Amino acid sequence: QGACDMGSFPHELTGYRHISDDATRTMFEKLWGVPLDNEPGLRIPNMFDAAIAMGPKWDWDVAAGQLIAYELPMVLAVIGVIIQAGTMSLNGIVLAQNDGSIFGWGGIGFPYILTQFVGFFIFLIAVQAELTQTPFDMPIAESELVAGYQTEYSSMSFALFWLGEYANVLLMCALNATLFWGGWLPFFNFAPFTWVPGIINLFIKMLIFFFIFSWVKATVPRYRYDQLMRLGWKVFLPLSLLLSRLERRLQHGQFGS
């Protein structure tokens, strides 16, 4: 059944052995929806070994292309934050947002979402693609492949896949909050907001981004693969390159020349 879910019928796999018992053959023909030859032997372990050995190689090709297409815009979107903060330290980036003010008012500091909002949206969408979350979930494509490359796994092995995925989601939520929304800093720099512990502030911001990821995953339809590649290479990459170049020129005041 796992082989069928991957789009390959058992009689097409290397480990297939023909069925000699008529009742068993009829049962499998109804289950798989394909006619099976009346020749001796079907070895289930061999069939599953073949299904696992063949692997969903198209899925891995899709995942590799998607990773490359969105890794570059995601990193370039962060370069603007690094240039503005003057440091690659996450602690330094957070403190730099705390030291600024808006038209002389320092009530909320100076979160980089105000100046890096385009980079923020590029980073947010690129992260969604990096995590293979809907609408960029072609490598797993649950509706067609049950669970993509996870199909052959069950029990704790299957749970570890999802544990790793949601650990990555939480990590990216923390990065979003740290780079663009002031990290553990309070929402407002006056009481009673300053009484809230920093870890609680960070956790609240992470929950907001987790809600956004879950909301998009539940509501936005999946992109086609060509749309995914076009968005990454023809829109996000040139835009992120332009933003990083503009940020560099602004930092050095080069527009006058």
mmCIF file of C-alpha atoms in Angstrom:
data_model
loop_
_atom_site.group_PDB
_atom_site.id
_atom_site.type_symbol
_atom_site.label_atom_id
_atom_site.label_comp_id
_atom_site.label_asym_id
_atom_site.label_seq_id
_atom_site.Cartn_x
_atom_site.Cartn_y
_atom_site.Cartn_z
ATOM 1 C CA GLN A 1 0.000 0.000 0.000
ATOM 2 C CA GLY A 2 2.896 2.328 0.737
ATOM 3 C CA ALA A 3 4.247 1.685 -2.754
ATOM 4 C CA CYS A 4 0.850 2.543 -4.252
ATOM 5 C CA ASP A 5 0.735 5.747 -2.223
ATOM 6 C CA MET A 6 4.052 6.750 -3.774
ATOM 7 C CA GLY A 7 2.569 6.187 -7.251
ATOM 8 C CA SER A 8 4.339 2.867 -7.934
ATOM 9 C CA PHE A 9 2.343 -0.356 -8.076
ATOM 10 C CA PRO A 10 3.938 -3.444 -6.494
ATOM 11 C CA HIS A 11 4.179 -5.415 -9.730
ATOM 12 C CA GLU A 12 6.435 -2.649 -11.104
ATOM 13 C CA LEU A 13 8.942 -2.873 -8.255
ATOM 14 C CA THR A 14 12.168 -4.847 -8.223
ATOM 15 C CA GLY A 15 11.264 -6.981 -5.215
ATOM 16 C CA TYR A 16 7.898 -8.157 -6.581
ATOM 17 C CA ARG A 17 7.095 -11.894 -6.614
ATOM 18 C CA HIS A 18 4.015 -13.159 -8.429
ATOM 19 C CA ILE A 19 1.053 -14.547 -6.471
ATOM 20 C CA SER A 20 0.067 -18.178 -6.872
ATOM 21 C CA ASP A 21 -3.027 -18.270 -4.634
ATOM 22 C CA ASP A 22 -6.151 -17.115 -6.524
ATOM 23 C CA ALA A 23 -7.976 -15.725 -3.474
ATOM 24 C CA THR A 24 -4.920 -13.742 -2.353
ATOM 25 C CA ARG A 25 -4.309 -12.451 -5.864
ATOM 26 C CA THR A 26 -7.949 -11.302 -6.170
ATOM 27 C CA MET A 27 -7.746 -9.538 -2.822
ATOM 28 C CA PHE A 28 -4.626 -7.616 -3.838
ATOM 29 C CA GLU A 29 -6.071 -6.805 -7.250
ATOM 30 C CA LYS A 30 -9.062 -5.153 -5.542
ATOM 31 C CA LEU A 31 -6.800 -3.361 -3.073
ATOM 32 C CA TRP A 32 -4.368 -2.013 -5.667
ATOM 33 C CA GLY A 33 -6.750 -1.678 -8.592
ATOM 34 C CA VAL A 34 -4.397 -3.399 -11.045
ATOM 35 C CA PRO A 35 -4.376 -6.917 -12.561
ATOM 36 C CA LEU A 36 -1.675 -9.216 -11.184
ATOM 37 C CA ASP A 37 -0.085 -12.132 -13.046
ATOM 38 C CA ASN A 38 -0.924 -15.696 -12.006
ATOM 39 C CA GLU A 39 2.630 -16.868 -11.359
ATOM 40 C CA PRO A 40 4.243 -18.261 -8.198
ATOM 41 C CA GLY A 41 5.191 -16.248 -5.156
ATOM 42 C CA LEU A 42 4.691 -12.835 -3.535
ATOM 43 C CA ARG A 43 7.157 -11.848 -0.852
ATOM 44 C CA ILE A 44 5.897 -8.851 1.079
ATOM 45 C CA PRO A 45 9.275 -8.061 2.734
ATOM 46 C CA ASN A 46 10.956 -7.964 -0.680
ATOM 47 C CA MET A 47 8.255 -5.651 -2.009
ATOM 48 C CA PHE A 48 8.690 -3.185 0.845
ATOM 49 C CA ASP A 49 12.471 -3.396 0.615
ATOM 50 C CA ALA A 50 12.176 -2.463 -3.043
ATOM 51 C CA ALA A 51 9.753 0.365 -2.316
ATOM 52 C CA ILE A 52 12.087 1.845 0.294
ATOM 53 C CA ALA A 53 15.191 1.284 -1.834
ATOM 54 C CA MET A 54 13.726 3.025 -4.888
ATOM 55 C CA GLY A 55 12.941 6.088 -2.731
ATOM 56 C CA PRO A 56 10.901 9.126 -3.798
ATOM 57 C CA LYS A 57 13.838 10.596 -5.719
ATOM 58 C CA TRP A 58 11.687 13.207 -7.455
ATOM 59 C CA ASP A 59 10.772 14.533 -4.022
ATOM 60 C CA TRP A 60 14.420 14.983 -3.090
ATOM 61 C CA ASP A 61 15.124 16.791 -6.371
ATOM 62 C CA VAL A 62 12.206 19.120 -5.663
ATOM 63 C CA ALA A 63 13.415 19.702 -2.102
ATOM 64 C CA ALA A 64 16.965 20.504 -3.269
ATOM 65 C CA GLY A 65 15.775 22.974 -5.906
ATOM 66 C CA GLN A 66 13.384 24.617 -3.466
ATOM 67 C CA LEU A 67 16.090 24.873 -0.797
ATOM 68 C CA ILE A 68 18.530 26.627 -3.135
ATOM 69 C CA ALA A 69 15.897 28.937 -4.637
ATOM 70 C CA TYR A 70 14.803 30.324 -1.250
ATOM 71 C CA GLU A 71 17.980 30.018 0.819
ATOM 72 C CA LEU A 72 19.643 32.892 -1.046
ATOM 73 C CA PRO A 73 16.784 35.427 -0.692
ATOM 74 C CA MET A 74 16.377 34.478 2.961
ATOM 75 C CA VAL A 75 20.056 35.173 3.724
ATOM 76 C CA LEU A 76 20.110 38.360 1.649
ATOM 77 C CA ALA A 77 17.039 39.640 3.513
ATOM 78 C CA VAL A 78 18.981 39.305 6.763
ATOM 79 C CA ILE A 79 21.979 41.224 5.381
ATOM 80 C CA GLY A 80 20.006 44.475 5.603
ATOM 81 C CA VAL A 81 19.445 43.869 9.322
ATOM 82 C CA ILE A 82 23.131 43.104 9.856
ATOM 83 C CA ILE A 83 24.192 46.272 8.008
ATOM 84 C CA GLN A 84 21.780 48.456 9.963
ATOM 85 C CA ALA A 85 22.727 46.952 13.320
ATOM 86 C CA GLY A 86 26.452 46.915 12.518
ATOM 87 C CA THR A 87 26.882 43.464 14.026
ATOM 88 C CA MET A 88 26.108 39.796 13.344
ATOM 89 C CA SER A 89 25.487 39.101 17.011
ATOM 90 C CA LEU A 90 21.823 38.364 17.734
ATOM 91 C CA ASN A 91 22.246 39.994 21.123
ATOM 92 C CA GLY A 92 23.723 43.079 19.448
ATOM 93 C CA ILE A 93 20.887 43.220 16.912
ATOM 94 C CA VAL A 94 18.281 43.173 19.698
ATOM 95 C CA LEU A 95 20.080 45.847 21.717
ATOM 96 C CA ALA A 96 20.439 48.036 18.617
ATOM 97 C CA GLN A 97 16.656 47.942 18.205
ATOM 98 C CA ASN A 98 16.261 48.975 21.821
ATOM 99 C CA ASP A 99 18.564 51.998 21.534
ATOM 100 C CA GLY A 100 16.756 53.722 18.661
ATOM 101 C CA SER A 101 13.757 56.051 18.608
ATOM 102 C CA ILE A 102 11.034 57.134 16.177
ATOM 103 C CA PHE A 103 11.018 60.912 15.606
ATOM 104 C CA GLY A 104 12.509 61.334 19.067
ATOM 105 C CA TRP A 105 10.037 58.997 20.774
ATOM 106 C CA GLY A 106 11.588 55.864 22.227
ATOM 107 C CA GLY A 107 8.403 54.248 23.508
ATOM 108 C CA ILE A 108 8.869 51.147 21.372
ATOM 109 C CA GLY A 109 12.573 51.511 20.585
ATOM 110 C CA PHE A 110 13.280 51.136 16.883
ATOM 111 C CA PRO A 111 12.294 47.622 15.707
ATOM 112 C CA TYR A 112 13.743 46.865 12.294
ATOM 113 C CA ILE A 113 10.343 45.955 10.890
ATOM 114 C CA LEU A 114 9.929 49.725 10.356
ATOM 115 C CA THR A 115 12.907 50.026 7.999
ATOM 116 C CA GLN A 116 13.302 46.429 6.824
ATOM 117 C CA PHE A 117 9.654 45.604 6.196
ATOM 118 C CA VAL A 118 10.282 44.420 2.611
ATOM 119 C CA GLY A 119 13.138 42.227 3.808
ATOM 120 C CA PHE A 120 10.904 40.976 6.597
ATOM 121 C CA PHE A 121 8.234 39.780 4.161
ATOM 122 C CA ILE A 122 10.865 38.165 1.928
ATOM 123 C CA PHE A 123 12.355 36.446 4.986
ATOM 124 C CA LEU A 124 8.928 35.338 6.234
ATOM 125 C CA ILE A 125 7.888 33.795 2.898
ATOM 126 C CA ALA A 126 11.320 32.285 2.235
ATOM 127 C CA VAL A 127 11.232 30.668 5.679
ATOM 128 C CA GLN A 128 7.847 29.162 4.823
ATOM 129 C CA ALA A 129 9.411 27.670 1.693
ATOM 130 C CA GLU A 130 12.512 26.482 3.552
ATOM 131 C CA LEU A 131 10.317 24.669 6.060
ATOM 132 C CA THR A 132 8.358 23.057 3.157
ATOM 133 C CA GLN A 133 5.170 24.411 4.693
ATOM 134 C CA THR A 134 2.051 25.013 2.625
ATOM 135 C CA PRO A 135 1.877 26.564 0.018
ATOM 136 C CA PHE A 136 5.456 25.387 -0.638
ATOM 137 C CA ASP A 137 5.062 21.753 0.442
ATOM 138 C CA MET A 138 5.835 19.972 -2.842
ATOM 139 C CA PRO A 139 8.556 17.781 -1.252
ATOM 140 C CA ILE A 140 5.957 16.207 1.054
ATOM 141 C CA ALA A 141 2.653 16.987 -0.730
ATOM 142 C CA GLU A 142 0.419 15.246 1.805
ATOM 143 C CA SER A 143 -2.704 15.160 -0.371
ATOM 144 C CA GLU A 144 -0.968 13.140 -3.122
ATOM 145 C CA LEU A 145 1.724 11.157 -1.309
ATOM 146 C CA VAL A 146 0.214 10.663 2.165
ATOM 147 C CA ALA A 147 3.345 12.115 3.786
ATOM 148 C CA GLY A 148 5.986 12.260 1.042
ATOM 149 C CA TYR A 149 9.355 10.835 2.095
ATOM 150 C CA GLN A 150 7.827 9.955 5.501
ATOM 151 C CA THR A 151 5.437 7.404 3.989
ATOM 152 C CA GLU A 152 7.621 4.365 4.789
ATOM 153 C CA TYR A 153 8.005 5.346 8.451
ATOM 154 C CA SER A 154 5.643 4.873 11.365
ATOM 155 C CA SER A 155 5.478 5.109 15.130
ATOM 156 C CA MET A 156 8.391 6.984 16.735
ATOM 157 C CA SER A 157 10.326 7.319 13.467
ATOM 158 C CA PHE A 158 7.386 9.153 11.917
ATOM 159 C CA ALA A 159 6.971 11.264 15.063
ATOM 160 C CA LEU A 160 10.627 12.315 14.904
ATOM 161 C CA PHE A 161 10.112 13.723 11.396
ATOM 162 C CA TRP A 162 7.337 15.972 12.651
ATOM 163 C CA LEU A 163 9.232 16.804 15.835
ATOM 164 C CA GLY A 164 12.133 18.017 13.703
ATOM 165 C CA GLU A 165 9.821 20.004 11.429
ATOM 166 C CA TYR A 166 8.099 21.843 14.261
ATOM 167 C CA ALA A 167 11.420 22.427 16.024
ATOM 168 C CA ASN A 168 12.518 24.210 12.821
ATOM 169 C CA VAL A 169 9.276 26.196 12.800
ATOM 170 C CA LEU A 170 9.876 27.362 16.380
ATOM 171 C CA LEU A 171 13.480 28.253 15.530
ATOM 172 C CA MET A 172 12.363 30.391 12.587
ATOM 173 C CA CYS A 173 9.688 32.040 14.743
ATOM 174 C CA ALA A 174 12.407 32.970 17.222
ATOM 175 C CA LEU A 175 14.636 34.344 14.430
ATOM 176 C CA ASN A 176 11.778 36.435 13.015
ATOM 177 C CA ALA A 177 11.069 37.887 16.435
ATOM 178 C CA THR A 178 14.756 38.555 17.119
ATOM 179 C CA LEU A 179 15.766 40.089 13.786
ATOM 180 C CA PHE A 180 12.746 42.282 13.095
ATOM 181 C CA TRP A 181 10.627 42.673 16.252
ATOM 182 C CA GLY A 182 13.084 43.325 19.052
ATOM 183 C CA GLY A 183 13.464 39.782 20.359
ATOM 184 C CA TRP A 184 12.991 39.638 24.120
ATOM 185 C CA LEU A 185 12.497 43.399 24.475
ATOM 186 C CA PRO A 186 9.104 44.597 25.761
ATOM 187 C CA PHE A 187 6.477 45.806 23.327
ATOM 188 C CA PHE A 188 6.634 49.263 24.936
ATOM 189 C CA ASN A 189 9.500 50.771 26.915
ATOM 190 C CA PHE A 190 7.440 51.851 29.905
ATOM 191 C CA ALA A 191 5.596 50.206 32.799
ATOM 192 C CA PRO A 192 3.791 47.841 33.078
ATOM 193 C CA PHE A 193 5.227 46.351 29.857
ATOM 194 C CA THR A 194 8.780 46.558 31.210
ATOM 195 C CA TRP A 195 7.758 44.369 34.147
ATOM 196 C CA VAL A 196 7.194 41.364 31.866
ATOM 197 C CA PRO A 197 10.215 38.985 31.767
ATOM 198 C CA GLY A 198 12.109 38.940 28.484
ATOM 199 C CA ILE A 199 11.486 35.238 27.894
ATOM 200 C CA ILE A 200 7.730 35.865 28.045
ATOM 201 C CA ASN A 201 8.018 38.701 25.500
ATOM 202 C CA LEU A 202 9.985 36.462 23.144
ATOM 203 C CA PHE A 203 7.526 33.600 23.620
ATOM 204 C CA ILE A 204 4.536 35.851 22.817
ATOM 205 C CA LYS A 205 6.211 37.063 19.614
ATOM 206 C CA MET A 206 7.049 33.471 18.651
ATOM 207 C CA LEU A 207 3.401 32.491 19.178
ATOM 208 C CA ILE A 208 2.314 35.293 16.838
ATOM 209 C CA PHE A 209 4.588 33.976 14.075
ATOM 210 C CA PHE A 210 3.563 30.394 14.790
ATOM 211 C CA PHE A 211 -0.050 31.478 14.295
ATOM 212 C CA ILE A 212 0.887 33.134 10.985
ATOM 213 C CA PHE A 213 2.636 29.979 9.737
ATOM 214 C CA SER A 214 -0.307 27.792 10.785
ATOM 215 C CA TRP A 215 -2.827 30.204 9.284
ATOM 216 C CA VAL A 216 -1.047 30.264 5.915
ATOM 217 C CA LYS A 217 -0.650 26.483 5.982
ATOM 218 C CA ALA A 218 -4.386 26.010 6.540
ATOM 219 C CA THR A 219 -5.692 28.576 4.045
ATOM 220 C CA VAL A 220 -3.350 29.119 1.076
ATOM 221 C CA PRO A 221 -3.490 26.628 -1.838
ATOM 222 C CA ARG A 222 -0.296 24.975 -3.012
ATOM 223 C CA TYR A 223 1.832 26.558 -5.716
ATOM 224 C CA ARG A 224 2.813 24.684 -8.843
ATOM 225 C CA TYR A 225 6.513 23.870 -9.037
ATOM 226 C CA ASP A 226 7.128 26.347 -11.882
ATOM 227 C CA GLN A 227 5.390 29.093 -9.884
ATOM 228 C CA LEU A 228 7.548 28.231 -6.882
ATOM 229 C CA MET A 229 10.767 28.513 -8.891
ATOM 230 C CA ARG A 230 9.669 31.686 -10.674
ATOM 231 C CA LEU A 231 8.812 33.386 -7.369
ATOM 232 C CA GLY A 232 12.163 32.436 -5.857
ATOM 233 C CA TRP A 233 14.518 33.167 -8.768
ATOM 234 C CA LYS A 234 12.743 35.971 -10.644
ATOM 235 C CA VAL A 235 11.122 37.918 -7.796
ATOM 236 C CA PHE A 236 12.679 37.288 -4.384
ATOM 237 C CA LEU A 237 16.327 36.933 -5.428
ATOM 238 C CA PRO A 238 16.546 40.157 -7.522
ATOM 239 C CA LEU A 239 14.491 42.066 -4.949
ATOM 240 C CA SER A 240 16.648 40.921 -2.029
ATOM 241 C CA LEU A 241 19.829 41.764 -3.979
ATOM 242 C CA LEU A 242 18.474 45.231 -4.710
ATOM 243 C CA LEU A 243 17.504 45.766 -1.071
ATOM 244 C CA SER A 244 20.927 44.734 0.227
ATOM 245 C CA ARG A 245 22.595 47.071 -2.294
ATOM 246 C CA LEU A 246 20.344 49.995 -1.361
ATOM 247 C CA GLU A 247 20.927 49.375 2.336
ATOM 248 C CA ARG A 248 24.666 49.423 1.800
ATOM 249 C CA ARG A 249 24.532 52.702 -0.136
ATOM 250 C CA LEU A 250 22.243 54.295 2.437
ATOM 251 C CA GLN A 251 24.558 53.234 5.223
ATOM 252 C CA HIS A 252 27.483 55.007 3.559
ATOM 253 C CA GLY A 253 25.516 57.986 2.192
ATOM 254 C CA GLN A 254 26.540 57.293 -1.409
ATOM 255 C CA PHE A 255 23.365 58.481 -3.136
ATOM 256 C CA GLY A 256 24.728 62.035 -3.319
ATOM 257 C CA SER A 257 27.395 60.951 -5.779
#
